[in-house]
Short mmCIF file of C-alpha atoms in Angstrom, two decimals:
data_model
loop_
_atom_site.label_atom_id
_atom_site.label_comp_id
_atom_site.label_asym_id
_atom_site.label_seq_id
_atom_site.Cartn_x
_atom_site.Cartn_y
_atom_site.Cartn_z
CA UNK A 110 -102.17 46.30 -33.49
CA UNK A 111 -105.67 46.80 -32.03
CA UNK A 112 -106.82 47.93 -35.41
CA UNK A 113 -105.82 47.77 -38.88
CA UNK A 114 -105.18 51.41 -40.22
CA UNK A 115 -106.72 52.08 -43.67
CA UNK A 116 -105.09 54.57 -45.85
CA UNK A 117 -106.75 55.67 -49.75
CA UNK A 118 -104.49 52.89 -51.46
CA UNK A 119 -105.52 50.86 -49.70
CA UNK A 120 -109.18 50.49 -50.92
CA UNK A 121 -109.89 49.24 -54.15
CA UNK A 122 -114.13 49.54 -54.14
CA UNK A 123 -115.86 52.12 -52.24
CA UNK A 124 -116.13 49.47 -48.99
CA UNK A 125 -113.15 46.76 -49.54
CA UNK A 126 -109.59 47.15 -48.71
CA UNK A 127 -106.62 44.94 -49.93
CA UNK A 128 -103.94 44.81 -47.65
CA UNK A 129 -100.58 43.01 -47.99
CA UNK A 130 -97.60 44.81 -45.46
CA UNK A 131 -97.11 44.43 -42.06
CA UNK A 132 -101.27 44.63 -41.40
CA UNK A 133 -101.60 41.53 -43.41
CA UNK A 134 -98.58 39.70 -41.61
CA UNK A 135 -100.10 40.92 -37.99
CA UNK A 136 -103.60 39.54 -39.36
CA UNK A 137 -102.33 36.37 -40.17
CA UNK A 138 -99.90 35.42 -37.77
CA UNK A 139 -101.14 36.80 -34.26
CA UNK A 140 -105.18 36.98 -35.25
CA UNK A 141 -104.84 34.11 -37.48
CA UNK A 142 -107.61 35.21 -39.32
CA UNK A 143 -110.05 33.07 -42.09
CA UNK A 144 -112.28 34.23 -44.77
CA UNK A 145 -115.46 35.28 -42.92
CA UNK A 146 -113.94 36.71 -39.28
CA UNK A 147 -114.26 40.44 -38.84
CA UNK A 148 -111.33 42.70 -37.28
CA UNK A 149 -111.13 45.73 -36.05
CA UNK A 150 -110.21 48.71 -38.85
CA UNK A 151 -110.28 52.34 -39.25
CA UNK A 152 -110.16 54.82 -41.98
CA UNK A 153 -107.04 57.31 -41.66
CA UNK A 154 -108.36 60.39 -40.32
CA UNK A 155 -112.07 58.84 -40.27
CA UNK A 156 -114.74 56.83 -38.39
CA UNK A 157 -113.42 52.89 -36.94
CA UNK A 158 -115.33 50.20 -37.68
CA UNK A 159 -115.22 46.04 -38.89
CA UNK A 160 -113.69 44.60 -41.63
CA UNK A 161 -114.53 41.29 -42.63
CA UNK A 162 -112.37 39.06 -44.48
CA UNK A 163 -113.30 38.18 -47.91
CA UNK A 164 -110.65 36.64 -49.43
CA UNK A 165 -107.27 35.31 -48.32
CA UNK A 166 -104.28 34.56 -50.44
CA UNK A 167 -100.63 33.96 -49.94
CA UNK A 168 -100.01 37.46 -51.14
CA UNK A 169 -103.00 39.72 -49.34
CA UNK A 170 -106.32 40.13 -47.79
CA UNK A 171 -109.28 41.52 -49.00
CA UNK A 172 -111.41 42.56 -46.22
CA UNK A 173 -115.25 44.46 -46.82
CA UNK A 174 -115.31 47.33 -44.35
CA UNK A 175 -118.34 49.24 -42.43
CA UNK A 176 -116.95 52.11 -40.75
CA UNK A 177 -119.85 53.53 -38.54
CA UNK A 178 -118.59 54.65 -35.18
CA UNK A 179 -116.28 57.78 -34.68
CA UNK A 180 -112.92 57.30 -33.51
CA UNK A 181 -111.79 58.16 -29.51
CA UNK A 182 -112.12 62.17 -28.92
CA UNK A 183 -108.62 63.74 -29.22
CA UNK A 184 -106.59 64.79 -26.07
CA UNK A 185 -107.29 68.73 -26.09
CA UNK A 186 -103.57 69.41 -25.62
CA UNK A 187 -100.49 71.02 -27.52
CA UNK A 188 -97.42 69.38 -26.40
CA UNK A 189 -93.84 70.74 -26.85
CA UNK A 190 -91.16 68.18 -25.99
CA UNK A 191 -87.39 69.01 -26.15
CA UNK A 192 -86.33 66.40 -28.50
CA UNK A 193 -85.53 63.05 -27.00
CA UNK A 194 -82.75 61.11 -27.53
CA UNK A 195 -83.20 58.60 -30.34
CA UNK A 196 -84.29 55.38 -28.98
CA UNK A 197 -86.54 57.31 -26.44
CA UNK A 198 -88.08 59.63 -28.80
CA UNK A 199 -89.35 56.73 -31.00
CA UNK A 200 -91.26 55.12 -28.50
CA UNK A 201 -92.31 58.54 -26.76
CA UNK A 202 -93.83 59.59 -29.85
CA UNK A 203 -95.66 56.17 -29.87
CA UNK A 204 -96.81 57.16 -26.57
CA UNK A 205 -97.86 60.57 -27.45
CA UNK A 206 -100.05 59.02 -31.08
CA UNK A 207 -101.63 56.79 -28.08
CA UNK A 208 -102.59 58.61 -25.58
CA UNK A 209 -104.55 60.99 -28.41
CA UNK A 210 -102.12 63.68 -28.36
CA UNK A 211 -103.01 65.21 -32.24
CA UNK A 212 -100.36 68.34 -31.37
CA UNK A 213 -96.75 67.96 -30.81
CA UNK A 214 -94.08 70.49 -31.51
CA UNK A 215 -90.13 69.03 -30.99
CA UNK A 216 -88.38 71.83 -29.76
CA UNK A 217 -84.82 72.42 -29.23
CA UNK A 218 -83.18 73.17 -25.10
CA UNK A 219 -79.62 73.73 -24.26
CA UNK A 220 -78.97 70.29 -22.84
CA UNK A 221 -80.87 68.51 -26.30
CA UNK A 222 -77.67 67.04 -27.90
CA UNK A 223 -77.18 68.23 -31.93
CA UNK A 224 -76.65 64.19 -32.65
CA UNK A 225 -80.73 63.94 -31.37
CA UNK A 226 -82.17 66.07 -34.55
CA UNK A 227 -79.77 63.84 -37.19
CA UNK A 228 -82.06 60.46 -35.97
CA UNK A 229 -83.18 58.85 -39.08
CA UNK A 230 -86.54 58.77 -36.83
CA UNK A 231 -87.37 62.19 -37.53
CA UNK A 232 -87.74 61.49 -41.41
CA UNK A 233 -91.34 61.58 -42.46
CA UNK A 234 -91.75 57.95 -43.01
CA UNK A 235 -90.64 57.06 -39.80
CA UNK A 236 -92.51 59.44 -38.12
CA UNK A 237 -95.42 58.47 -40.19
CA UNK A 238 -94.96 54.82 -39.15
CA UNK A 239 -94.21 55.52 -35.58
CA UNK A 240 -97.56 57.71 -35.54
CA UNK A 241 -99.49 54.98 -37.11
CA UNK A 242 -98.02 52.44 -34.78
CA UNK A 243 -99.67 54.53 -32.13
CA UNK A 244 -103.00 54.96 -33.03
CA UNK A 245 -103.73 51.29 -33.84
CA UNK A 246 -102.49 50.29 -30.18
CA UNK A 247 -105.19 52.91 -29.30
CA UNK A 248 -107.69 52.36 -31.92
CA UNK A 249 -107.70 55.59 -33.26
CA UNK A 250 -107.58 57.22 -36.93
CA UNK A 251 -106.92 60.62 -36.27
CA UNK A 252 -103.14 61.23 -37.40
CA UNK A 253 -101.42 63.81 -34.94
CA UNK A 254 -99.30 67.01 -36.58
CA UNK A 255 -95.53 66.96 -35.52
CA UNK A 256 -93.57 70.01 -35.97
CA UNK A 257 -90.02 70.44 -36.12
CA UNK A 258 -88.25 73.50 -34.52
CA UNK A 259 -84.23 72.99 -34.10
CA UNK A 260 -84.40 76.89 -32.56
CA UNK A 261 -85.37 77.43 -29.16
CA UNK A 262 -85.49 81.49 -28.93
CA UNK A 263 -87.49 82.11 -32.12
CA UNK A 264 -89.88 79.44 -31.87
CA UNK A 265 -90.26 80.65 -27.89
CA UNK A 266 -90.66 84.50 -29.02
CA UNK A 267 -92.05 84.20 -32.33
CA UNK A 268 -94.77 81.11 -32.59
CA UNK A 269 -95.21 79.96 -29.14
CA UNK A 270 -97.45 82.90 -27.47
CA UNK A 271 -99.66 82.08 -30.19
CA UNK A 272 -99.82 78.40 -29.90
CA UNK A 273 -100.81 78.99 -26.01
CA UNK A 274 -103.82 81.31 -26.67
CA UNK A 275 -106.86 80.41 -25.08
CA UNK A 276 -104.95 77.09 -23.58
CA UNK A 277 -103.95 76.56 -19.45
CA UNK A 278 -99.95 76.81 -20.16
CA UNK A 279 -97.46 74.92 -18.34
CA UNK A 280 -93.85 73.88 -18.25
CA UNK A 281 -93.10 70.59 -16.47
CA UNK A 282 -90.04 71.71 -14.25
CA UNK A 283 -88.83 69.71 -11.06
CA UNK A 284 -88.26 71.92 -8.10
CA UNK A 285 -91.17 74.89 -9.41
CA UNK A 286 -93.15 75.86 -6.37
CA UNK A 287 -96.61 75.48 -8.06
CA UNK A 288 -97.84 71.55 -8.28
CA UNK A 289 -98.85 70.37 -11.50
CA UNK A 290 -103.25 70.83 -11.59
CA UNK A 291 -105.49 67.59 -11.72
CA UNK A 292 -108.44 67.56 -13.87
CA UNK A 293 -108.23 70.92 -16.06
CA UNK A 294 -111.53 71.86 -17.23
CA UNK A 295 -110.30 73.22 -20.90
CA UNK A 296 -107.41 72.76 -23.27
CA UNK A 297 -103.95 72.80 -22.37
CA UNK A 298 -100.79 73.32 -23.45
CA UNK A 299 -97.61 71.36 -21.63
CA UNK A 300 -93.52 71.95 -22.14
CA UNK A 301 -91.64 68.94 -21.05
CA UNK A 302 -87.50 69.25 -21.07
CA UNK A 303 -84.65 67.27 -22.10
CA UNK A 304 -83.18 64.87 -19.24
CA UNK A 305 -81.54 67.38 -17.29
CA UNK A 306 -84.12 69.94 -17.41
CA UNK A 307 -84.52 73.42 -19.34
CA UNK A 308 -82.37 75.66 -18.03
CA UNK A 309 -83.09 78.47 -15.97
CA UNK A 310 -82.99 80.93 -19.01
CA UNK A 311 -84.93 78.33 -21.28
CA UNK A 312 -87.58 78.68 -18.08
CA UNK A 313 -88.04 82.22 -17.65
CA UNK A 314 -88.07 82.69 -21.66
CA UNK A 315 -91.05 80.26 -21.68
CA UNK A 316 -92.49 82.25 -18.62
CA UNK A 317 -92.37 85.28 -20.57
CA UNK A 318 -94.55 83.54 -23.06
CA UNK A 319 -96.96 82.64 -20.44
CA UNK A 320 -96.25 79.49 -19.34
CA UNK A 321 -96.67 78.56 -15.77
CA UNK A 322 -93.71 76.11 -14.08
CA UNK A 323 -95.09 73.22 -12.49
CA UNK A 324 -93.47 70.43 -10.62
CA UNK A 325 -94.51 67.08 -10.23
CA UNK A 326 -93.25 65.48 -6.77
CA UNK A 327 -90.18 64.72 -5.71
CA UNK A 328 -89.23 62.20 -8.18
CA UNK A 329 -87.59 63.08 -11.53
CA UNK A 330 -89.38 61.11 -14.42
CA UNK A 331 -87.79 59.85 -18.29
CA UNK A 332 -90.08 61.45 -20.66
CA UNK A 333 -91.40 58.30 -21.89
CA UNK A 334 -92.80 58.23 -18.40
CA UNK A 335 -93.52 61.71 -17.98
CA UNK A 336 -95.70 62.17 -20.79
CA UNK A 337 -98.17 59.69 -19.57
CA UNK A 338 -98.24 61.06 -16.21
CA UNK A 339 -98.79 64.13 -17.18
CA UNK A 340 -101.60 63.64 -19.41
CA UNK A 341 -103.24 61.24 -16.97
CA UNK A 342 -103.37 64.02 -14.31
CA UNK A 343 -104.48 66.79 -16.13
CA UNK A 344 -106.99 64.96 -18.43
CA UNK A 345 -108.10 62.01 -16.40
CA UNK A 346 -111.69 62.29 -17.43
CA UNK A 347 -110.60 62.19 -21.27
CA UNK A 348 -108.75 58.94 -22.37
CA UNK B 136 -78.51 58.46 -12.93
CA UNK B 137 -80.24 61.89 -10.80
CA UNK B 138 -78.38 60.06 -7.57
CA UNK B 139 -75.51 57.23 -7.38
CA UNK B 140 -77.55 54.56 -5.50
CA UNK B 141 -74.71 53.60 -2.62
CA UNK B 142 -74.66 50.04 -1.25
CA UNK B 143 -72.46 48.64 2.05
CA UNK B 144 -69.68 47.36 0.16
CA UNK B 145 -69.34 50.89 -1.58
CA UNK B 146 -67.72 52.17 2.19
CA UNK B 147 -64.50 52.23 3.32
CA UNK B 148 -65.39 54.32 6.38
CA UNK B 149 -68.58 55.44 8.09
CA UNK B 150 -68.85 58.35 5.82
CA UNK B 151 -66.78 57.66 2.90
CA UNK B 152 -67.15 55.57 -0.70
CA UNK B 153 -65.06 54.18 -3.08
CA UNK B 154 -67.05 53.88 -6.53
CA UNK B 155 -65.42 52.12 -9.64
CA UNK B 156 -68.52 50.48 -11.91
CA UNK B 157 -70.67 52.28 -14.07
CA UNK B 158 -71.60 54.90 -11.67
CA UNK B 159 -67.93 55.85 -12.30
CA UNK B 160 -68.24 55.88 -15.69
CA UNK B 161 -70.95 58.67 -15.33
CA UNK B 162 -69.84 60.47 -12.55
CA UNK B 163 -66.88 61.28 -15.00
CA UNK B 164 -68.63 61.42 -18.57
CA UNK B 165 -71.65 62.66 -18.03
CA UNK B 166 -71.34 65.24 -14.30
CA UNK B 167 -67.48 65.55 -15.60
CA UNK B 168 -66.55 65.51 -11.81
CA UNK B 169 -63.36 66.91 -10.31
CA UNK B 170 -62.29 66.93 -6.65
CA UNK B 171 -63.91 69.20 -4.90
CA UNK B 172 -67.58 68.64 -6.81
CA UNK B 173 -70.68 67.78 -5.15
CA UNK B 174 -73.27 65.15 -6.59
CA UNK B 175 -76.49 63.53 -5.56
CA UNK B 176 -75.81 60.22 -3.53
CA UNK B 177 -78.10 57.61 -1.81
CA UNK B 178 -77.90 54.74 0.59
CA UNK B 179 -79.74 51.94 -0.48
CA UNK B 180 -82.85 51.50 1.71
CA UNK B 181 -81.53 54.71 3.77
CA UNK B 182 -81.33 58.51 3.81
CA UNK B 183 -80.33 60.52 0.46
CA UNK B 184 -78.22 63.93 0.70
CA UNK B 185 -74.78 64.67 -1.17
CA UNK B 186 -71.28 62.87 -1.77
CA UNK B 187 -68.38 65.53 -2.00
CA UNK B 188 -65.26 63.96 -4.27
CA UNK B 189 -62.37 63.93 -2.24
CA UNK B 190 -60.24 61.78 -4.32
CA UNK B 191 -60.57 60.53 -8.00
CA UNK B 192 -58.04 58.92 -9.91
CA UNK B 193 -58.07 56.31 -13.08
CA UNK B 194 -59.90 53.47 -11.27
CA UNK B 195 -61.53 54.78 -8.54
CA UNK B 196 -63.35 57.68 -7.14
CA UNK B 197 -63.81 58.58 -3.34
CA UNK B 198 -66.53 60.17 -1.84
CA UNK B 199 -67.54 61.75 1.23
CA UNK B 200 -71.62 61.32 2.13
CA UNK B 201 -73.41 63.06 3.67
CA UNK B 202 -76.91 61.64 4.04
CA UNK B 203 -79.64 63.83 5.54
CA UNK B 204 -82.26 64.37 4.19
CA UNK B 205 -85.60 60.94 3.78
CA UNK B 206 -86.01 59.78 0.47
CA UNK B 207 -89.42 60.29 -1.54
CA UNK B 208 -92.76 58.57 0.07
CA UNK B 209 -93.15 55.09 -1.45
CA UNK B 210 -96.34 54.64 -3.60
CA UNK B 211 -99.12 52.72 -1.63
CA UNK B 212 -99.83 50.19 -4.21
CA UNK B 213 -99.22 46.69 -4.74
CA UNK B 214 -98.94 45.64 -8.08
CA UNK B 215 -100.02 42.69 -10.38
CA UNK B 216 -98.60 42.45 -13.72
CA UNK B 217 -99.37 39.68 -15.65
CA UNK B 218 -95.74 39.10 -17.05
CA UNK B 219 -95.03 41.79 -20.05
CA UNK B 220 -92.53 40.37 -22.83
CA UNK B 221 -89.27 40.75 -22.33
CA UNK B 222 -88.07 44.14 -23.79
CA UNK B 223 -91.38 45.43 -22.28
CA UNK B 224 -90.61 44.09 -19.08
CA UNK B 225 -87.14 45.48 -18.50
CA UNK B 226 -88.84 49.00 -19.37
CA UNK B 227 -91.96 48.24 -17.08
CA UNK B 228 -89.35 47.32 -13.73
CA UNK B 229 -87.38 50.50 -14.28
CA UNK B 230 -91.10 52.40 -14.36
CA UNK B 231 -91.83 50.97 -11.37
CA UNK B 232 -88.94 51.39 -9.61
CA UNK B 233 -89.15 55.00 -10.90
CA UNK B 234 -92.57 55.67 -10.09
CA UNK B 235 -92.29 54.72 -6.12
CA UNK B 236 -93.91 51.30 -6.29
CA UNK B 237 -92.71 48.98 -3.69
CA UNK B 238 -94.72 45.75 -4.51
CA UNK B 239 -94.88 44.36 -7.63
CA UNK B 240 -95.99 40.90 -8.31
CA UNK B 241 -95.49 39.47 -11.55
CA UNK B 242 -98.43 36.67 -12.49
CA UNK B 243 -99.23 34.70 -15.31
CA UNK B 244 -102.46 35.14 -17.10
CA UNK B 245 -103.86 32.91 -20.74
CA UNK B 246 -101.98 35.18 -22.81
CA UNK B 247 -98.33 35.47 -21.46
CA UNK B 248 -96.11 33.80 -23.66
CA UNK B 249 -94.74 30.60 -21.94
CA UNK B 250 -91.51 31.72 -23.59
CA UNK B 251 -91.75 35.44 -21.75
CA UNK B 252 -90.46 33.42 -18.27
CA UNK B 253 -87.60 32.37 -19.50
CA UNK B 254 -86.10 36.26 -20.22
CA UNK B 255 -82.43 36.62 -18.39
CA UNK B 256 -83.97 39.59 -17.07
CA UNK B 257 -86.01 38.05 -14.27
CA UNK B 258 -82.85 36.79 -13.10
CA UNK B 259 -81.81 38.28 -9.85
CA UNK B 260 -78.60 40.50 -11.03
CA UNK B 261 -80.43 41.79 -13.85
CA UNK B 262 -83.84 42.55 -11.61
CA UNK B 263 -81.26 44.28 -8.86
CA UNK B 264 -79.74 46.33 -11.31
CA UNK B 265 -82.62 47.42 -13.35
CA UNK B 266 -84.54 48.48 -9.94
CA UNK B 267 -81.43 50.06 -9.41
CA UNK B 268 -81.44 52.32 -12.26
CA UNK B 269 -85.24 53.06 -11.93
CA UNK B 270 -84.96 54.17 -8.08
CA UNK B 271 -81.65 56.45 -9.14
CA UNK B 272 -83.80 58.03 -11.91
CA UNK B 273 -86.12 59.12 -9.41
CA UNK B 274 -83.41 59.82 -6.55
CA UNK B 275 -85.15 57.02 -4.50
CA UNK B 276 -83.46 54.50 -2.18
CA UNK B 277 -86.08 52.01 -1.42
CA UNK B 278 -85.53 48.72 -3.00
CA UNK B 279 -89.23 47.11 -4.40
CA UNK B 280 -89.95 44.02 -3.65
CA UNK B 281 -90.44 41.39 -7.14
CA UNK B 282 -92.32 38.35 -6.67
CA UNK B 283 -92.46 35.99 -9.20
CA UNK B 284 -95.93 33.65 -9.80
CA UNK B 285 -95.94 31.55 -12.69
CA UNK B 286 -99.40 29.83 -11.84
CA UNK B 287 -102.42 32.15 -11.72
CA UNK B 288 -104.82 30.12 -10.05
CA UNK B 289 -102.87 29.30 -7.15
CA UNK B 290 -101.59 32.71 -6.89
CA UNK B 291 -105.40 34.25 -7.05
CA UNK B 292 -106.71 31.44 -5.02
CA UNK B 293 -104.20 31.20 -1.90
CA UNK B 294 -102.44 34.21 -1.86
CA UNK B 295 -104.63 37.13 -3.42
CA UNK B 296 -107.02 38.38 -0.92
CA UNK B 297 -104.61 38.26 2.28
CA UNK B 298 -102.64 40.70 -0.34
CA UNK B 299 -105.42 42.40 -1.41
CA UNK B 300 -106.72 43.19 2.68
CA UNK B 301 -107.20 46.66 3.66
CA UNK B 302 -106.58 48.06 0.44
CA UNK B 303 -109.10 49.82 -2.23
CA UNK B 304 -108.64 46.56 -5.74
CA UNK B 305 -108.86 46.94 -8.70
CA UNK B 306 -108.10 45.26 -12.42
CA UNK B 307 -107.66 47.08 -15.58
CA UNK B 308 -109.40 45.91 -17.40
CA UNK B 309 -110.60 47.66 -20.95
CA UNK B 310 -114.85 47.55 -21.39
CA UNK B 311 -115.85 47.18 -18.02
CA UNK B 312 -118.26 49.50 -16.90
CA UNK B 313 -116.89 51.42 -14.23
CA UNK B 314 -114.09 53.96 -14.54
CA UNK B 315 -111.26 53.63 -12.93
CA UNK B 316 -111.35 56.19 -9.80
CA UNK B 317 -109.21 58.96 -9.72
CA UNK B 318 -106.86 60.03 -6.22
CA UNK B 319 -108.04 58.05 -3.62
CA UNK B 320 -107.64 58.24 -0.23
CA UNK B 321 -105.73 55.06 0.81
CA UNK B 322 -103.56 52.05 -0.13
CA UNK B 323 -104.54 50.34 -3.22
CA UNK B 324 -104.47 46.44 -4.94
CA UNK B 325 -104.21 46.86 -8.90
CA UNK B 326 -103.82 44.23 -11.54
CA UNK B 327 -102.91 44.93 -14.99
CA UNK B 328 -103.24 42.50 -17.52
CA UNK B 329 -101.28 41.02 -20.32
CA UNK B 330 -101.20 42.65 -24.21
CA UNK B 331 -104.95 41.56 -25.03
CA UNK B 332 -105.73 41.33 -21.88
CA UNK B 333 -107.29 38.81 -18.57
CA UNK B 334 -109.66 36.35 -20.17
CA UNK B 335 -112.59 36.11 -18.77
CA UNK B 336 -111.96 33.55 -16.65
CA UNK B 337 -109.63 35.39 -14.90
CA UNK B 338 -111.81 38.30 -15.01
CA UNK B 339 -113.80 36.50 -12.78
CA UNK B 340 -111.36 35.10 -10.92
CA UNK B 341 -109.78 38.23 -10.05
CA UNK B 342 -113.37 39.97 -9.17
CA UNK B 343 -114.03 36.73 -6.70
CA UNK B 344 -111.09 37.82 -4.75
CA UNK B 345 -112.14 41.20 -4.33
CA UNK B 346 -111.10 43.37 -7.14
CA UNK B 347 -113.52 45.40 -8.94
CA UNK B 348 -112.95 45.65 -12.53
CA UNK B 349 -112.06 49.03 -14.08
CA UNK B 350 -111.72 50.82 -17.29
CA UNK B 351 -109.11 53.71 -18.62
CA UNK B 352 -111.36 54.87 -21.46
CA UNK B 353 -111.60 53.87 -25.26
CA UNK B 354 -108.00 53.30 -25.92
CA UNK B 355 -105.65 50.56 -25.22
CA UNK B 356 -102.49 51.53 -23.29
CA UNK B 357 -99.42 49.10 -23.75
CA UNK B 358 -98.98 48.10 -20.09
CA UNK B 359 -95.38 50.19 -19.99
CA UNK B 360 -97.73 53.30 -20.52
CA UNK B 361 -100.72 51.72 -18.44
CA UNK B 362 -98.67 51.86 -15.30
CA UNK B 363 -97.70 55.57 -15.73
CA UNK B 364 -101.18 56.23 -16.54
CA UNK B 365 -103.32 54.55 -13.55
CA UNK B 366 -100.44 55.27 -11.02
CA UNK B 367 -101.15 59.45 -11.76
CA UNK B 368 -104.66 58.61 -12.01
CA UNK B 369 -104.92 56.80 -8.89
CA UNK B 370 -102.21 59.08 -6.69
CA UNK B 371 -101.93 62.74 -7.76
CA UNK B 372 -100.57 63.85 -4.80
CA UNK B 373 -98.11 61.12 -4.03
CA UNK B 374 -95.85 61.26 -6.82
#
């Protein structure tokens, strides 16, 4: 936790938070703060700033905030994901809430098992947790939108051409001819598949929507270690 | 498993292995193999190319290689990771592996847990087989290299700059000045820090033997996403 994330109920004056969870646990036993050190906090969806501790009981902390400097710039980048398997997704979406990804659609693929959308991970809470989790490794405030879509073929015909519009589309798919681009000068959006790959009909569908297939070497990557490279090489200047 | 990793005591000819361990296990769950069925095989160290099944029964399966074609470039990077915790760690080696690097040197640094050395996984069986499953992800056959340092300023002192000759250095290291460079030309030195990073101290110590300290950018990467990150950033065209 690089920064405490602030949330409404969390503030009980205009510029002092009490906090008593997981924040206050992380404050006390890895900072091991006192009454009168400053940490680093943000405001949900707002600017970052210091909090200074003003009072410290067994039960919470009550920390004054000044929130004065903006939070990192988001990643300009829509990402579509073929849902992960469990264990990977929860730590991909991590990922995705740190590298400032604010747009991420889950997306079904023939080789995504049914078992993957029944995670308890996908519940709003979790991903809620898992998002905040994120952004205070990052420092950031800005919570990303996830959207759920268990149907490949309408989400691919019906929302996706729309989602891509005014965006460099691609679809991250070992053996393509094309490399992936370095350094794009605009907003992107990015298709990663399952392990195992979109099929060659999940491909050309997403072709026809105007994505453009892309490999990245010779080496086949996890998604937890795709994402990552793939933002890193087509937004290098922008983390 | 993109490739079954083959090692000398898998052969029971010149050109034919007898697998019965976990690569087994997924030959049959996960390809569902039957005689006849061709799947991705490589020697360790050696050439990759195909293994057709010539004979699978309860126990065993056997094999016929063929092995003709090089396996993926290495990475030209040696790596210096001040020791991740455990769970991190076993993630971070699989990366690695996955990602092509060759040369990873685990260090200590202020803020690696004493308790972090200790992990069963830095034991030799469990290194071997997580490299293992980190090169087959990537369908690679070169085994890295892991050198263990528990002493930094020994390590930085006596062994760093012979390490670090010839090659472009650099440490991670969040707030310095300079960005980190994007696709360079030649073999690179890179040192990551631990969660919270080098002190300053070591900062210092690591800039006396020739690295030049770097930045990713506002946020803070957890060093399983670091790696992913800096090896794009750094290599574009090697992956």
């Amino acid at each position: 936790m690089n920064l405490a994330l602030l949330f409404t109920a969390d503030f009980i004056s205009t510029d002092t938070v009490r906090l008593s969870d997981r924040r206050l646990e992380h404050l006390r036993s890895i900072r091991k703060i006192a009454v009168g050190d400053s940490v680093p906090v943000g405001q949900v969806n707002g600017n970052i700033g210091a909090g200074r501790v003003t009072n410290l009981t067994a039960h919470y902390a009550e920390l004054h905030v000044s929130l004065d400097q903006a939070p990192p710039q988001p990643l300009p980048l829509t990402l579509m994901l073929a849902m992960p398997r469990p264990k990977m997704f929860r730590r991909t979406l991590q990922t995705c809430a740190t590298l400032g990804i604010k747009d991420l659609w889950l997306i079904n693929s023939y080789k995504v098992e049914k078992s993957f959308w029944q995670t308890p991970w996908l519940q709003e809470p979790a991903l809620h947790d898992n998002l905040v989790l994120g952004l205070e490794q990052a420092r950031d405030t800005l919570m990303p939108k996830v959207h759920i879509r268990k149907l490949f073929k309408p989400f691919v015909e019906d929302e996706l051409p729309a989602l891509l519009a005014g965006k460099q589309a691609l679809v991250a798919h070992p053996g393509s001819a094309q490399p992936c681009p370095v350094h794009l000068p605009g907003p992107a959006a990015l298709c990663i598949g399952p392990e195992g790959g979109f099929t060659d009909y999940e491909v050309d569908k997403l072709q026809q929507a105007g994505c453009q297939a892309v490999h990245l070497g010779q080496r086949i990557l996890r998604v937890e270690t795709a994402v990552p490279v793939l933002v890193s090489r087509l937004f290098d200047g922008c983390l």
